[in-house]
């Protein structure tokens, strides 16, 4: 069994908004997906992908600053497989 609620559409800036009853239990700021079906609309909360949003933190930490381009460059690091005389090449070829 489902409940029926009445809601009112009102102008908000250059858009229209739908004022939903508090009884629905939605929290302010909840992002919603709205789907337009043939003769009605459906809405549901956006499914979270559990990403950590750090936009509010950026700039709030005094020691946290964006690295300069030259600080982001990594030193080349030699790897064993970069050496043409590496014994691992022979071991792989004998398989």
PDB file of N, CA, C and O in Angstrom, residues 2-78:
ATOM      1  N   UNK A   2       0.561   2.217  -0.796  1.00  0.00           N
ATOM      2  CA  UNK A   2       1.364   3.427  -0.874  1.00  0.00           C
ATOM      3  C   UNK A   2       0.582   4.608  -0.319  1.00  0.00           C
ATOM      4  O   UNK A   2      -0.644   4.586  -0.251  1.00  0.00           O
ATOM      5  N   UNK A   3       1.335   5.622   0.079  1.00  0.00           N
ATOM      6  CA  UNK A   3       0.726   6.856   0.578  1.00  0.00           C
ATOM      7  C   UNK A   3       0.646   7.862  -0.550  1.00  0.00           C
ATOM      8  O   UNK A   3       1.468   7.856  -1.469  1.00  0.00           O
ATOM      9  N   UNK A   4      -0.310   8.723  -0.490  1.00  0.00           N
ATOM     10  CA  UNK A   4      -0.453   9.784  -1.490  1.00  0.00           C
ATOM     11  C   UNK A   4      -0.256  11.128  -0.807  1.00  0.00           C
ATOM     12  O   UNK A   4      -0.809  11.382   0.256  1.00  0.00           O
ATOM     13  N   UNK A   5       0.588  11.956  -1.414  1.00  0.00           N
ATOM     14  CA  UNK A   5       0.864  13.291  -0.893  1.00  0.00           C
ATOM     15  C   UNK A   5       0.587  14.310  -1.980  1.00  0.00           C
ATOM     16  O   UNK A   5       0.705  14.015  -3.164  1.00  0.00           O
ATOM     17  N   UNK A   6       0.258  15.509  -1.581  1.00  0.00           N
ATOM     18  CA  UNK A   6       0.102  16.610  -2.525  1.00  0.00           C
ATOM     19  C   UNK A   6       1.302  17.525  -2.377  1.00  0.00           C
ATOM     20  O   UNK A   6       1.781  17.766  -1.277  1.00  0.00           O
ATOM     21  N   UNK A   7       1.787  18.019  -3.500  1.00  0.00           N
ATOM     22  CA  UNK A   7       2.941  18.914  -3.508  1.00  0.00           C
ATOM     23  C   UNK A   7       2.610  20.087  -4.418  1.00  0.00           C
ATOM     24  O   UNK A   7       1.747  19.998  -5.286  1.00  0.00           O
ATOM     25  N   UNK A   8       3.321  21.185  -4.211  1.00  0.00           N
ATOM     26  CA  UNK A   8       3.027  22.389  -4.965  1.00  0.00           C
ATOM     27  C   UNK A   8       4.248  22.806  -5.786  1.00  0.00           C
ATOM     28  O   UNK A   8       5.366  22.812  -5.295  1.00  0.00           O
ATOM     29  N   UNK A   9       4.012  23.151  -7.036  1.00  0.00           N
ATOM     30  CA  UNK A   9       5.057  23.666  -7.922  1.00  0.00           C
ATOM     31  C   UNK A   9       5.102  25.176  -7.766  1.00  0.00           C
ATOM     32  O   UNK A   9       4.066  25.837  -7.729  1.00  0.00           O
ATOM     33  N   UNK A  10       6.315  25.724  -7.653  1.00  0.00           N
ATOM     34  CA  UNK A  10       6.456  27.174  -7.531  1.00  0.00           C
ATOM     35  C   UNK A  10       7.649  27.636  -8.347  1.00  0.00           C
ATOM     36  O   UNK A  10       8.503  26.839  -8.717  1.00  0.00           O
ATOM     37  N   UNK A  11       7.704  28.924  -8.643  1.00  0.00           N
ATOM     38  CA  UNK A  11       8.789  29.504  -9.427  1.00  0.00           C
ATOM     39  C   UNK A  11       9.987  29.741  -8.517  1.00  0.00           C
ATOM     40  O   UNK A  11       9.876  30.267  -7.424  1.00  0.00           O
ATOM     41  N   UNK A  12      11.161  29.326  -8.999  1.00  0.00           N
ATOM     42  CA  UNK A  12      12.407  29.530  -8.270  1.00  0.00           C
ATOM     43  C   UNK A  12      13.442  30.029  -9.276  1.00  0.00           C
ATOM     44  O   UNK A  12      14.013  29.248 -10.026  1.00  0.00           O
ATOM     45  N   UNK A  13      13.657  31.326  -9.308  1.00  0.00           N
ATOM     46  CA  UNK A  13      14.548  31.908 -10.315  1.00  0.00           C
ATOM     47  C   UNK A  13      13.936  31.754 -11.681  1.00  0.00           C
ATOM     48  O   UNK A  13      12.779  32.110 -11.900  1.00  0.00           O
ATOM     49  N   UNK A  14      14.698  31.192 -12.627  1.00  0.00           N
ATOM     50  CA  UNK A  14      14.184  30.952 -13.978  1.00  0.00           C
ATOM     51  C   UNK A  14      13.657  29.528 -14.129  1.00  0.00           C
ATOM     52  O   UNK A  14      13.398  29.081 -15.240  1.00  0.00           O
ATOM     53  N   UNK A  15      13.536  28.814 -13.025  1.00  0.00           N
ATOM     54  CA  UNK A  15      13.068  27.431 -13.055  1.00  0.00           C
ATOM     55  C   UNK A  15      11.789  27.302 -12.247  1.00  0.00           C
ATOM     56  O   UNK A  15      11.326  28.247 -11.636  1.00  0.00           O
ATOM     57  N   UNK A  16      11.248  26.119 -12.253  1.00  0.00           N
ATOM     58  CA  UNK A  16      10.153  25.805 -11.345  1.00  0.00           C
ATOM     59  C   UNK A  16      10.671  24.719 -10.407  1.00  0.00           C
ATOM     60  O   UNK A  16      11.548  23.934 -10.752  1.00  0.00           O
ATOM     61  N   UNK A  17      10.136  24.693  -9.206  1.00  0.00           N
ATOM     62  CA  UNK A  17      10.557  23.726  -8.203  1.00  0.00           C
ATOM     63  C   UNK A  17       9.325  23.046  -7.630  1.00  0.00           C
ATOM     64  O   UNK A  17       8.225  23.583  -7.678  1.00  0.00           O
ATOM     65  N   UNK A  18       9.532  21.882  -7.081  1.00  0.00           N
ATOM     66  CA  UNK A  18       8.445  21.123  -6.484  1.00  0.00           C
ATOM     67  C   UNK A  18       8.699  21.051  -4.983  1.00  0.00           C
ATOM     68  O   UNK A  18       9.713  20.509  -4.543  1.00  0.00           O
ATOM     69  N   UNK A  19       7.819  21.610  -4.208  1.00  0.00           N
ATOM     70  CA  UNK A  19       7.929  21.579  -2.751  1.00  0.00           C
ATOM     71  C   UNK A  19       7.322  20.274  -2.274  1.00  0.00           C
ATOM     72  O   UNK A  19       6.146  20.018  -2.450  1.00  0.00           O
ATOM     73  N   UNK A  20       8.159  19.416  -1.670  1.00  0.00           N
ATOM     74  CA  UNK A  20       7.710  18.097  -1.232  1.00  0.00           C
ATOM     75  C   UNK A  20       7.422  18.098   0.264  1.00  0.00           C
ATOM     76  O   UNK A  20       8.099  18.779   1.035  1.00  0.00           O
ATOM     77  N   UNK A  21       6.443  17.319   0.702  1.00  0.00           N
ATOM     78  CA  UNK A  21       6.100  17.273   2.119  1.00  0.00           C
ATOM     79  C   UNK A  21       7.236  16.696   2.969  1.00  0.00           C
ATOM     80  O   UNK A  21       7.958  15.792   2.542  1.00  0.00           O
ATOM     81  N   UNK A  22       7.387  17.217   4.172  1.00  0.00           N
ATOM     82  CA  UNK A  22       8.393  16.759   5.116  1.00  0.00           C
ATOM     83  C   UNK A  22       8.188  15.284   5.456  1.00  0.00           C
ATOM     84  O   UNK A  22       9.131  14.558   5.753  1.00  0.00           O
ATOM     85  N   UNK A  23       6.943  14.832   5.389  1.00  0.00           N
ATOM     86  CA  UNK A  23       6.604  13.445   5.740  1.00  0.00           C
ATOM     87  C   UNK A  23       7.324  12.423   4.857  1.00  0.00           C
ATOM     88  O   UNK A  23       7.432  11.248   5.226  1.00  0.00           O
ATOM     89  N   UNK A  24       7.827  12.847   3.715  1.00  0.00           N
ATOM     90  CA  UNK A  24       8.562  11.927   2.850  1.00  0.00           C
ATOM     91  C   UNK A  24       9.922  11.562   3.426  1.00  0.00           C
ATOM     92  O   UNK A  24      10.543  10.591   3.004  1.00  0.00           O
ATOM     93  N   UNK A  25      10.413  12.368   4.369  1.00  0.00           N
ATOM     94  CA  UNK A  25      11.676  12.063   5.039  1.00  0.00           C
ATOM     95  C   UNK A  25      12.917  12.400   4.238  1.00  0.00           C
ATOM     96  O   UNK A  25      14.000  11.909   4.539  1.00  0.00           O
ATOM     97  N   UNK A  26      12.800  13.233   3.224  1.00  0.00           N
ATOM     98  CA  UNK A  26      13.966  13.635   2.439  1.00  0.00           C
ATOM     99  C   UNK A  26      14.761  14.679   3.206  1.00  0.00           C
ATOM    100  O   UNK A  26      14.193  15.541   3.872  1.00  0.00           O
ATOM    101  N   UNK A  27      16.078  14.592   3.089  1.00  0.00           N
ATOM    102  CA  UNK A  27      16.934  15.563   3.757  1.00  0.00           C
ATOM    103  C   UNK A  27      17.284  16.677   2.780  1.00  0.00           C
ATOM    104  O   UNK A  27      17.458  16.446   1.578  1.00  0.00           O
ATOM    105  N   UNK A  28      17.410  17.888   3.298  1.00  0.00           N
ATOM    106  CA  UNK A  28      17.765  19.035   2.476  1.00  0.00           C
ATOM    107  C   UNK A  28      19.117  18.785   1.815  1.00  0.00           C
ATOM    108  O   UNK A  28      20.051  18.302   2.455  1.00  0.00           O
ATOM    109  N   UNK A  29      19.209  19.083   0.539  1.00  0.00           N
ATOM    110  CA  UNK A  29      20.457  18.908  -0.197  1.00  0.00           C
ATOM    111  C   UNK A  29      20.606  17.549  -0.854  1.00  0.00           C
ATOM    112  O   UNK A  29      21.584  17.307  -1.548  1.00  0.00           O
ATOM    113  N   UNK A  30      19.656  16.647  -0.636  1.00  0.00           N
ATOM    114  CA  UNK A  30      19.722  15.332  -1.264  1.00  0.00           C
ATOM    115  C   UNK A  30      19.584  15.486  -2.771  1.00  0.00           C
ATOM    116  O   UNK A  30      18.665  16.119  -3.262  1.00  0.00           O
ATOM    117  N   UNK A  31      20.531  14.930  -3.518  1.00  0.00           N
ATOM    118  CA  UNK A  31      20.479  14.990  -4.977  1.00  0.00           C
ATOM    119  C   UNK A  31      19.515  13.924  -5.476  1.00  0.00           C
ATOM    120  O   UNK A  31      19.546  12.781  -5.030  1.00  0.00           O
ATOM    121  N   UNK A  32      18.642  14.313  -6.385  1.00  0.00           N
ATOM    122  CA  UNK A  32      17.604  13.411  -6.878  1.00  0.00           C
ATOM    123  C   UNK A  32      17.716  13.234  -8.395  1.00  0.00           C
ATOM    124  O   UNK A  32      18.170  14.126  -9.092  1.00  0.00           O
ATOM    125  N   UNK A  33      17.282  12.083  -8.868  1.00  0.00           N
ATOM    126  CA  UNK A  33      17.145  11.811 -10.298  1.00  0.00           C
ATOM    127  C   UNK A  33      15.655  11.911 -10.611  1.00  0.00           C
ATOM    128  O   UNK A  33      14.837  11.323  -9.904  1.00  0.00           O
ATOM    129  N   UNK A  34      15.304  12.674 -11.646  1.00  0.00           N
ATOM    130  CA  UNK A  34      13.901  12.807 -12.050  1.00  0.00           C
ATOM    131  C   UNK A  34      13.760  12.192 -13.437  1.00  0.00           C
ATOM    132  O   UNK A  34      14.510  12.523 -14.349  1.00  0.00           O
ATOM    133  N   UNK A  35      12.797  11.281 -13.564  1.00  0.00           N
ATOM    134  CA  UNK A  35      12.525  10.638 -14.851  1.00  0.00           C
ATOM    135  C   UNK A  35      11.141  11.044 -15.325  1.00  0.00           C
ATOM    136  O   UNK A  35      10.186  11.011 -14.562  1.00  0.00           O
ATOM    137  N   UNK A  36      11.074  11.420 -16.579  1.00  0.00           N
ATOM    138  CA  UNK A  36       9.779  11.766 -17.173  1.00  0.00           C
ATOM    139  C   UNK A  36       9.264  10.545 -17.913  1.00  0.00           C
ATOM    140  O   UNK A  36       9.878  10.072 -18.868  1.00  0.00           O
ATOM    141  N   UNK A  37       8.161  10.011 -17.452  1.00  0.00           N
ATOM    142  CA  UNK A  37       7.514   8.887 -18.116  1.00  0.00           C
ATOM    143  C   UNK A  37       6.422   9.459 -19.023  1.00  0.00           C
ATOM    144  O   UNK A  37       6.286  10.666 -19.160  1.00  0.00           O
ATOM    145  N   UNK A  38       5.606   8.633 -19.625  1.00  0.00           N
ATOM    146  CA  UNK A  38       4.599   9.101 -20.584  1.00  0.00           C
ATOM    147  C   UNK A  38       3.677  10.162 -20.010  1.00  0.00           C
ATOM    148  O   UNK A  38       3.484  11.204 -20.593  1.00  0.00           O
ATOM    149  N   UNK A  39       3.090   9.906 -18.870  1.00  0.00           N
ATOM    150  CA  UNK A  39       2.129  10.874 -18.335  1.00  0.00           C
ATOM    151  C   UNK A  39       2.406  11.232 -16.881  1.00  0.00           C
ATOM    152  O   UNK A  39       1.558  11.766 -16.199  1.00  0.00           O
ATOM    153  N   UNK A  40       3.625  10.924 -16.401  1.00  0.00           N
ATOM    154  CA  UNK A  40       3.960  11.252 -15.022  1.00  0.00           C
ATOM    155  C   UNK A  40       5.477  11.361 -14.837  1.00  0.00           C
ATOM    156  O   UNK A  40       6.238  11.050 -15.747  1.00  0.00           O
ATOM    157  N   UNK A  41       5.894  11.809 -13.671  1.00  0.00           N
ATOM    158  CA  UNK A  41       7.304  11.933 -13.320  1.00  0.00           C
ATOM    159  C   UNK A  41       7.610  10.979 -12.173  1.00  0.00           C
ATOM    160  O   UNK A  41       6.782  10.751 -11.300  1.00  0.00           O
ATOM    161  N   UNK A  42       8.801  10.430 -12.179  1.00  0.00           N
ATOM    162  CA  UNK A  42       9.279   9.600 -11.078  1.00  0.00           C
ATOM    163  C   UNK A  42      10.567  10.231 -10.566  1.00  0.00           C
ATOM    164  O   UNK A  42      11.359  10.743 -11.354  1.00  0.00           O
ATOM    165  N   UNK A  43      10.765  10.205  -9.271  1.00  0.00           N
ATOM    166  CA  UNK A  43      12.015  10.719  -8.738  1.00  0.00           C
ATOM    167  C   UNK A  43      12.547   9.767  -7.681  1.00  0.00           C
ATOM    168  O   UNK A  43      11.802   9.060  -7.021  1.00  0.00           O
ATOM    169  N   UNK A  44      13.883   9.736  -7.564  1.00  0.00           N
ATOM    170  CA  UNK A  44      14.550   8.854  -6.603  1.00  0.00           C
ATOM    171  C   UNK A  44      15.897   9.481  -6.241  1.00  0.00           C
ATOM    172  O   UNK A  44      16.485  10.215  -7.043  1.00  0.00           O
ATOM    173  N   UNK A  45      16.403   9.187  -5.043  1.00  0.00           N
ATOM    174  CA  UNK A  45      17.725   9.699  -4.669  1.00  0.00           C
ATOM    175  C   UNK A  45      18.804   9.140  -5.593  1.00  0.00           C
ATOM    176  O   UNK A  45      18.705   8.008  -6.070  1.00  0.00           O
ATOM    177  N   UNK A  46      19.826   9.933  -5.859  1.00  0.00           N
ATOM    178  CA  UNK A  46      20.952   9.491  -6.671  1.00  0.00           C
ATOM    179  C   UNK A  46      21.697   8.415  -5.892  1.00  0.00           C
ATOM    180  O   UNK A  46      21.928   8.546  -4.694  1.00  0.00           O
ATOM    181  N   UNK A  47      22.059   7.340  -6.574  1.00  0.00           N
ATOM    182  CA  UNK A  47      22.815   6.270  -5.941  1.00  0.00           C
ATOM    183  C   UNK A  47      24.248   6.753  -5.780  1.00  0.00           C
ATOM    184  O   UNK A  47      24.883   7.179  -6.746  1.00  0.00           O
ATOM    185  N   UNK A  48      24.744   6.691  -4.565  1.00  0.00           N
ATOM    186  CA  UNK A  48      26.087   7.176  -4.265  1.00  0.00           C
ATOM    187  C   UNK A  48      27.128   6.202  -4.793  1.00  0.00           C
ATOM    188  O   UNK A  48      26.969   4.995  -4.706  1.00  0.00           O
ATOM    189  N   UNK A  49      28.222   6.743  -5.327  1.00  0.00           N
ATOM    190  CA  UNK A  49      29.324   5.894  -5.757  1.00  0.00           C
ATOM    191  C   UNK A  49      30.426   5.878  -4.700  1.00  0.00           C
ATOM    192  O   UNK A  49      31.534   5.443  -4.947  1.00  0.00           O
ATOM    193  N   UNK A  50      30.124   6.370  -3.501  1.00  0.00           N
ATOM    194  CA  UNK A  50      31.009   6.334  -2.334  1.00  0.00           C
ATOM    195  C   UNK A  50      32.357   7.007  -2.583  1.00  0.00           C
ATOM    196  O   UNK A  50      33.377   6.587  -2.042  1.00  0.00           O
ATOM    197  N   UNK A  51      32.371   8.024  -3.397  1.00  0.00           N
ATOM    198  CA  UNK A  51      33.603   8.793  -3.565  1.00  0.00           C
ATOM    199  C   UNK A  51      33.717   9.800  -2.433  1.00  0.00           C
ATOM    200  O   UNK A  51      32.727  10.305  -1.931  1.00  0.00           O
ATOM    201  N   UNK A  52      34.925  10.116  -2.085  1.00  0.00           N
ATOM    202  CA  UNK A  52      35.185  11.084  -1.044  1.00  0.00           C
ATOM    203  C   UNK A  52      35.297  12.461  -1.681  1.00  0.00           C
ATOM    204  O   UNK A  52      36.127  12.678  -2.560  1.00  0.00           O
ATOM    205  N   UNK A  53      34.443  13.375  -1.280  1.00  0.00           N
ATOM    206  CA  UNK A  53      34.438  14.720  -1.838  1.00  0.00           C
ATOM    207  C   UNK A  53      35.309  15.628  -0.973  1.00  0.00           C
ATOM    208  O   UNK A  53      34.980  15.897   0.180  1.00  0.00           O
ATOM    209  N   UNK A  54      36.428  16.067  -1.513  1.00  0.00           N
ATOM    210  CA  UNK A  54      37.368  16.896  -0.766  1.00  0.00           C
ATOM    211  C   UNK A  54      37.295  18.372  -1.145  1.00  0.00           C
ATOM    212  O   UNK A  54      38.144  19.149  -0.737  1.00  0.00           O
ATOM    213  N   UNK A  55      36.279  18.763  -1.890  1.00  0.00           N
ATOM    214  CA  UNK A  55      36.203  20.147  -2.330  1.00  0.00           C
ATOM    215  C   UNK A  55      36.085  21.113  -1.156  1.00  0.00           C
ATOM    216  O   UNK A  55      36.587  22.226  -1.223  1.00  0.00           O
ATOM    217  N   UNK A  56      35.439  20.714  -0.079  1.00  0.00           N
ATOM    218  CA  UNK A  56      35.302  21.601   1.081  1.00  0.00           C
ATOM    219  C   UNK A  56      36.593  21.668   1.884  1.00  0.00           C
ATOM    220  O   UNK A  56      36.815  22.618   2.629  1.00  0.00           O
ATOM    221  N   UNK A  57      37.454  20.670   1.740  1.00  0.00           N
ATOM    222  CA  UNK A  57      38.694  20.624   2.512  1.00  0.00           C
ATOM    223  C   UNK A  57      39.781  21.447   1.830  1.00  0.00           C
ATOM    224  O   UNK A  57      40.623  22.051   2.489  1.00  0.00           O
ATOM    225  N   UNK A  58      39.773  21.456   0.509  1.00  0.00           N
ATOM    226  CA  UNK A  58      40.831  22.129  -0.235  1.00  0.00           C
ATOM    227  C   UNK A  58      40.893  23.598   0.153  1.00  0.00           C
ATOM    228  O   UNK A  58      39.899  24.293   0.127  1.00  0.00           O
ATOM    229  N   UNK A  59      42.026  24.044   0.562  1.00  0.00           N
ATOM    230  CA  UNK A  59      42.207  25.426   0.969  1.00  0.00           C
ATOM    231  C   UNK A  59      41.984  25.633   2.461  1.00  0.00           C
ATOM    232  O   UNK A  59      42.359  26.655   3.014  1.00  0.00           O
ATOM    233  N   UNK A  60      41.379  24.661   3.135  1.00  0.00           N
ATOM    234  CA  UNK A  60      41.138  24.784   4.570  1.00  0.00           C
ATOM    235  C   UNK A  60      42.353  24.346   5.382  1.00  0.00           C
ATOM    236  O   UNK A  60      42.454  24.663   6.552  1.00  0.00           O
ATOM    237  N   UNK A  61      43.260  23.608   4.778  1.00  0.00           N
ATOM    238  CA  UNK A  61      44.471  23.154   5.472  1.00  0.00           C
ATOM    239  C   UNK A  61      45.606  24.110   5.134  1.00  0.00           C
ATOM    240  O   UNK A  61      45.981  24.241   3.970  1.00  0.00           O
ATOM    241  N   UNK A  62      46.186  24.762   6.144  1.00  0.00           N
ATOM    242  CA  UNK A  62      47.201  25.781   5.863  1.00  0.00           C
ATOM    243  C   UNK A  62      48.426  25.248   5.137  1.00  0.00           C
ATOM    244  O   UNK A  62      49.002  25.930   4.315  1.00  0.00           O
ATOM    245  N   UNK A  63      48.829  24.013   5.393  1.00  0.00           N
ATOM    246  CA  UNK A  63      50.023  23.475   4.744  1.00  0.00           C
ATOM    247  C   UNK A  63      49.758  22.810   3.415  1.00  0.00           C
ATOM    248  O   UNK A  63      50.675  22.342   2.752  1.00  0.00           O
ATOM    249  N   UNK A  64      48.514  22.764   2.987  1.00  0.00           N
ATOM    250  CA  UNK A  64      48.153  22.081   1.750  1.00  0.00           C
ATOM    251  C   UNK A  64      48.097  23.084   0.609  1.00  0.00           C
ATOM    252  O   UNK A  64      47.295  24.004   0.614  1.00  0.00           O
ATOM    253  N   UNK A  65      48.980  22.910  -0.342  1.00  0.00           N
ATOM    254  CA  UNK A  65      49.014  23.809  -1.490  1.00  0.00           C
ATOM    255  C   UNK A  65      49.171  22.977  -2.753  1.00  0.00           C
ATOM    256  O   UNK A  65      49.718  21.880  -2.724  1.00  0.00           O
ATOM    257  N   UNK A  66      48.707  23.505  -3.840  1.00  0.00           N
ATOM    258  CA  UNK A  66      48.828  22.816  -5.113  1.00  0.00           C
ATOM    259  C   UNK A  66      50.290  22.801  -5.539  1.00  0.00           C
ATOM    260  O   UNK A  66      50.942  23.848  -5.549  1.00  0.00           O
ATOM    261  N   UNK A  67      50.835  21.623  -5.881  1.00  0.00           N
ATOM    262  CA  UNK A  67      52.234  21.581  -6.319  1.00  0.00           C
ATOM    263  C   UNK A  67      52.402  22.261  -7.672  1.00  0.00           C
ATOM    264  O   UNK A  67      51.529  22.195  -8.524  1.00  0.00           O
ATOM    265  N   UNK A  68      53.541  22.910  -7.832  1.00  0.00           N
ATOM    266  CA  UNK A  68      53.859  23.543  -9.113  1.00  0.00           C
ATOM    267  C   UNK A  68      54.169  22.455 -10.133  1.00  0.00           C
ATOM    268  O   UNK A  68      54.478  21.316  -9.779  1.00  0.00           O
ATOM    269  N   UNK A  69      54.103  22.796 -11.390  1.00  0.00           N
ATOM    270  CA  UNK A  69      54.307  21.822 -12.464  1.00  0.00           C
ATOM    271  C   UNK A  69      55.633  21.099 -12.314  1.00  0.00           C
ATOM    272  O   UNK A  69      55.702  19.880 -12.440  1.00  0.00           O
ATOM    273  N   UNK A  70      56.690  21.825 -12.011  1.00  0.00           N
ATOM    274  CA  UNK A  70      58.005  21.182 -11.892  1.00  0.00           C
ATOM    275  C   UNK A  70      58.077  20.268 -10.667  1.00  0.00           C
ATOM    276  O   UNK A  70      58.850  19.322 -10.642  1.00  0.00           O
ATOM    277  N   UNK A  71      57.255  20.514  -9.672  1.00  0.00           N
ATOM    278  CA  UNK A  71      57.247  19.646  -8.496  1.00  0.00           C
ATOM    279  C   UNK A  71      56.481  18.354  -8.769  1.00  0.00           C
ATOM    280  O   UNK A  71      56.649  17.370  -8.054  1.00  0.00           O
ATOM    281  N   UNK A  72      55.624  18.359  -9.795  1.00  0.00           N
ATOM    282  CA  UNK A  72      54.849  17.169 -10.121  1.00  0.00           C
ATOM    283  C   UNK A  72      55.613  16.209 -11.015  1.00  0.00           C
ATOM    284  O   UNK A  72      55.212  15.073 -11.194  1.00  0.00           O
ATOM    285  N   UNK A  73      56.721  16.666 -11.595  1.00  0.00           N
ATOM    286  CA  UNK A  73      57.505  15.808 -12.475  1.00  0.00           C
ATOM    287  C   UNK A  73      58.273  14.798 -11.626  1.00  0.00           C
ATOM    288  O   UNK A  73      58.842  15.141 -10.595  1.00  0.00           O
ATOM    289  N   UNK A  74      58.284  13.563 -12.051  1.00  0.00           N
ATOM    290  CA  UNK A  74      58.965  12.515 -11.315  1.00  0.00           C
ATOM    291  C   UNK A  74      60.344  12.283 -11.903  1.00  0.00           C
ATOM    292  O   UNK A  74      60.551  12.403 -13.110  1.00  0.00           O
ATOM    293  N   UNK A  75      61.267  11.923 -11.039  1.00  0.00           N
ATOM    294  CA  UNK A  75      62.598  11.553 -11.488  1.00  0.00           C
ATOM    295  C   UNK A  75      62.490  10.202 -12.184  1.00  0.00           C
ATOM    296  O   UNK A  75      61.751   9.325 -11.730  1.00  0.00           O
ATOM    297  N   UNK A  76      63.221  10.018 -13.284  1.00  0.00           N
ATOM    298  CA  UNK A  76      63.171   8.705 -13.926  1.00  0.00           C
ATOM    299  C   UNK A  76      63.783   7.664 -12.990  1.00  0.00           C
ATOM    300  O   UNK A  76      64.808   7.906 -12.363  1.00  0.00           O
ATOM    301  N   UNK A  77      63.131   6.542 -12.853  1.00  0.00           N
ATOM    302  CA  UNK A  77      63.663   5.481 -11.995  1.00  0.00           C
ATOM    303  C   UNK A  77      63.981   4.275 -12.863  1.00  0.00           C
ATOM    304  O   UNK A  77      63.182   3.850 -13.696  1.00  0.00           O
ATOM    305  N   UNK A  78      65.173   3.765 -12.673  1.00  0.00           N
ATOM    306  CA  UNK A  78      65.611   2.618 -13.457  1.00  0.00           C
ATOM    307  C   UNK A  78      64.942   1.358 -12.928  1.00  0.00           C
ATOM    308  O   UNK A  78      64.806   1.153 -11.727  1.00  0.00           O
TER     309      UNK A  78
END
